[in-house]
């Protein structure tokens, strides 16, 4: 059964460093998403991506964040200059409008 | 308060008992979905119920939706220790590109 994959599973970085989180969505899906979950809190929407552009983003998704689909298969989330409060589990999802399939997540720890 | 709030926040039951979790939301929705998350792991989609549906079943899961009360419930019958996880409802408003709004979740513990 096809699934969304994410790499790495755990990333540790120092404050101020750039990180790129990678996702491989399910191949015939057209909509792509990033969500994050700070430890002990609810899952929060970051951004949706359709037709090679951002279709919606939350107030969390500021200028420090960017997304890209560089080669038609990978979908990446870049954080330019990480802050301590960026520590969270980041989930990629792909799918249709009404149903999304989530990846296993990347745990980002900013020290 | 926020879209998609579950209660109770935590539920502890014995194996074989039924578990009921509730979710309330504030704005109109296109559908409501329930997800499960094992500790520190990814989100697993359980069931989706559309705004024009009132009840849906999938195996031991039963979901109800009352759009007049803006609430939904998830019932897990004959619970097993393996059902121990966090359960989240997520709403899709239908006016955006698939953005899901998640609730705080219910932590379910099933004791063997």
Coordinates of C-alpha atoms in Angstrom, one line a residue:
Chain A
X1 CA 0.0 0.0 0.0
X2 CA 1.5 3.4 -1.0
X3 CA 2.4 5.6 1.9
X4 CA 3.9 9.0 2.6
X5 CA 7.5 8.9 3.8
X6 CA 9.5 11.5 5.6
X7 CA 13.2 11.9 6.3
X8 CA 14.9 12.2 8.6
X9 CA 12.9 10.8 11.4
X10 CA 14.8 12.9 13.9
X11 CA 16.8 16.1 13.3
X12 CA 18.8 17.9 15.9
X13 CA 20.0 21.4 15.0
X14 CA 21.4 24.4 16.7
X15 CA 19.5 27.7 16.9
X16 CA 20.0 29.8 13.9
X17 CA 20.8 27.0 11.5
X18 CA 18.8 26.1 8.4
X19 CA 17.0 22.8 8.2
X20 CA 15.3 21.0 5.4
X21 CA 12.7 18.4 6.1
X22 CA 11.9 16.1 3.3
X23 CA 8.7 14.2 2.3
X24 CA 7.8 11.9 -0.5
X25 CA 4.1 12.1 -1.0
X26 CA 2.0 9.3 -2.5
X27 CA 2.6 9.5 -6.3
X28 CA -0.8 10.3 -7.7
X29 CA -1.7 12.9 -5.1
X30 CA -2.1 16.5 -6.1
X31 CA -2.4 18.3 -2.7
X32 CA 0.5 18.5 -0.3
X33 CA 0.6 19.8 3.3
X34 CA 2.8 20.4 6.2
X35 CA 1.6 20.4 9.8
X36 CA 3.4 20.6 13.1
X37 CA 2.8 19.4 16.6
X38 CA 4.6 20.9 19.5
X39 CA 5.1 18.3 22.3
X40 CA 1.8 17.8 24.2
X41 CA -0.1 20.1 22.0
X42 CA -2.5 19.7 19.1
X43 CA -1.6 19.3 15.4
X44 CA -1.4 22.7 13.7
X45 CA -1.7 23.4 10.0
X46 CA 1.3 25.2 8.4
X47 CA 0.8 25.2 4.6
X48 CA -0.9 23.6 1.7
X49 CA 0.6 23.3 -1.8
X50 CA -1.2 22.7 -5.0
X51 CA -0.3 23.1 -8.7
X52 CA 3.3 24.1 -7.7
X53 CA 2.3 26.9 -5.5
X54 CA 1.2 27.7 -1.9
X55 CA -2.5 27.6 -1.8
X56 CA -2.9 28.5 1.9
X57 CA -0.7 29.2 4.8
X58 CA -1.2 29.8 8.5
X59 CA 0.1 32.7 10.6
X60 CA 2.8 30.3 11.9
X61 CA 4.2 30.0 8.3
X62 CA 6.2 33.2 8.3
X63 CA 9.2 34.3 6.2
X64 CA 11.4 31.8 7.9
X65 CA 9.5 29.0 6.3
X66 CA 9.4 27.9 2.7
X67 CA 8.2 24.9 0.7
X68 CA 9.3 23.4 -2.5
X69 CA 8.6 20.5 -4.8
X70 CA 11.9 20.5 -6.5
X71 CA 11.7 17.4 -8.7
X72 CA 8.1 16.3 -9.0
X73 CA 8.3 13.7 -6.3
X74 CA 9.9 15.2 -3.2
X75 CA 8.2 17.9 -1.1
X76 CA 10.4 19.9 1.3
X77 CA 9.9 22.3 4.2
X78 CA 12.8 24.6 4.8
X79 CA 13.2 26.6 8.0
X80 CA 15.9 29.3 7.3
X81 CA 17.0 30.2 10.8
X82 CA 15.6 27.9 13.4
X83 CA 14.4 29.1 16.8
X84 CA 14.0 27.1 20.0
X85 CA 10.2 27.3 19.6
X86 CA 10.5 25.5 16.2
X87 CA 11.1 22.3 18.1
X88 CA 8.2 20.1 17.2
X89 CA 7.1 17.0 15.2
X90 CA 6.6 18.0 11.6
X91 CA 4.1 16.0 9.6
X92 CA 3.8 16.0 5.8
X93 CA 0.5 14.9 4.3
X94 CA -0.7 14.4 0.8
X95 CA -4.1 13.6 -0.8
X96 CA -7.2 15.0 -2.0
X97 CA -9.2 17.8 -0.6
X98 CA -11.2 15.6 1.6
X99 CA -8.8 13.0 2.8
X100 CA -5.2 13.3 3.7
X101 CA -2.6 10.7 4.3
X102 CA 0.1 11.6 6.9
X103 CA 3.7 10.6 7.0
X104 CA 5.3 9.3 10.2
X105 CA 6.7 12.8 11.0
X106 CA 10.2 14.3 11.6
X107 CA 11.0 15.2 15.1
X108 CA 12.9 18.5 15.0
X109 CA 14.9 19.4 18.1
X110 CA 16.5 22.9 18.2
X111 CA 19.1 23.4 20.9
Chain B
X1 CA -12.2 28.2 22.7
X2 CA -11.0 26.6 19.5
X3 CA -12.3 24.5 16.6
X4 CA -12.3 20.8 17.2
X5 CA -12.2 20.4 20.9
X6 CA -12.4 16.9 22.3
X7 CA -13.6 15.7 25.7
X8 CA -12.6 14.0 27.8
X9 CA -9.0 15.0 27.7
X10 CA -8.1 11.6 29.1
X11 CA -10.0 8.4 29.4
X12 CA -9.0 5.3 31.2
X13 CA -10.9 2.0 30.8
X14 CA -10.6 -1.7 31.0
X15 CA -10.2 -4.0 28.0
X16 CA -13.6 -5.0 26.7
X17 CA -15.3 -1.8 27.7
X18 CA -16.5 0.8 25.2
X19 CA -14.8 4.1 24.9
X20 CA -16.6 7.3 23.8
X21 CA -14.9 10.5 22.9
X22 CA -16.6 13.7 21.9
X23 CA -15.6 16.6 19.7
X24 CA -17.1 20.0 19.3
X25 CA -16.4 22.6 16.7
X26 CA -17.5 26.1 16.0
X27 CA -17.7 26.8 12.3
X28 CA -19.5 25.1 9.5
X29 CA -17.8 22.1 8.0
X30 CA -17.6 19.9 4.9
X31 CA -16.5 16.9 6.8
X32 CA -15.1 15.7 10.1
X33 CA -12.4 13.2 10.5
X34 CA -10.9 11.2 13.3
X35 CA -7.3 10.3 13.6
X36 CA -5.3 8.1 16.0
X37 CA -1.8 8.8 17.1
X38 CA 0.3 6.3 19.0
X39 CA 2.8 7.9 21.4
X40 CA 5.3 10.0 19.4
X41 CA 4.2 8.5 16.1
X42 CA 2.4 9.5 13.0
X43 CA -1.3 10.2 12.5
X44 CA -3.5 7.3 11.3
X45 CA -6.7 8.2 9.5
X46 CA -9.6 6.3 11.1
X47 CA -12.8 7.5 9.6
X48 CA -14.4 10.5 7.7
X49 CA -18.0 11.6 8.1
X50 CA -19.5 14.1 5.7
X51 CA -21.7 17.0 6.9
X52 CA -24.8 15.3 5.3
X53 CA -24.2 12.0 7.2
X54 CA -25.3 11.3 10.7
X55 CA -23.6 8.1 11.5
X56 CA -20.9 5.9 10.1
X57 CA -19.4 2.6 11.1
X58 CA -16.0 1.0 10.4
X59 CA -15.2 -2.2 12.2
X60 CA -15.4 -1.5 16.0
X61 CA -15.6 2.3 15.3
X62 CA -18.8 4.2 15.2
X63 CA -18.9 7.9 14.5
X64 CA -21.9 10.2 14.8
X65 CA -22.2 13.8 13.7
X66 CA -24.8 16.3 14.8
X67 CA -24.3 19.5 12.7
X68 CA -27.0 21.3 14.6
X69 CA -25.0 20.9 17.8
X70 CA -21.7 21.1 16.0
X71 CA -20.5 18.0 17.7
X72 CA -19.3 14.5 16.9
X73 CA -18.6 11.4 18.9
X74 CA -16.3 8.4 18.3
X75 CA -17.2 5.2 19.9
X76 CA -14.8 2.3 20.1
X77 CA -16.5 -0.9 21.1
X78 CA -14.9 -3.8 22.9
X79 CA -11.7 -1.9 23.4
X80 CA -8.3 -3.6 23.4
X81 CA -5.0 -2.7 25.0
X82 CA -3.8 -2.0 21.5
X83 CA -6.3 0.9 21.2
X84 CA -4.3 2.8 23.7
X85 CA -3.4 6.1 21.8
X86 CA -4.4 9.7 21.4
X87 CA -7.5 10.4 19.3
X88 CA -8.0 13.6 17.4
X89 CA -10.9 15.0 15.5
X90 CA -10.1 17.3 12.6
X91 CA -12.5 19.4 10.7
X92 CA -12.4 20.4 7.0
X93 CA -14.3 23.6 6.3
X94 CA -14.6 23.1 2.5
X95 CA -13.6 26.6 1.6
X96 CA -9.8 26.0 1.7
X97 CA -7.3 23.8 0.0
X98 CA -7.8 20.9 2.4
X99 CA -6.6 22.6 5.6
X100 CA -7.6 20.4 8.5
X101 CA -8.2 21.9 11.9
X102 CA -7.3 19.6 14.7
X103 CA -8.6 19.4 18.3
X104 CA -6.6 18.9 21.4
X105 CA -7.2 15.2 21.4
X106 CA -8.3 12.6 23.9
X107 CA -5.7 10.3 25.5
X108 CA -7.2 6.8 25.7
X109 CA -5.6 4.2 28.0
X110 CA -7.0 0.7 27.8
X111 CA -5.9 -1.5 30.7
X112 CA -5.5 -5.2 30.0

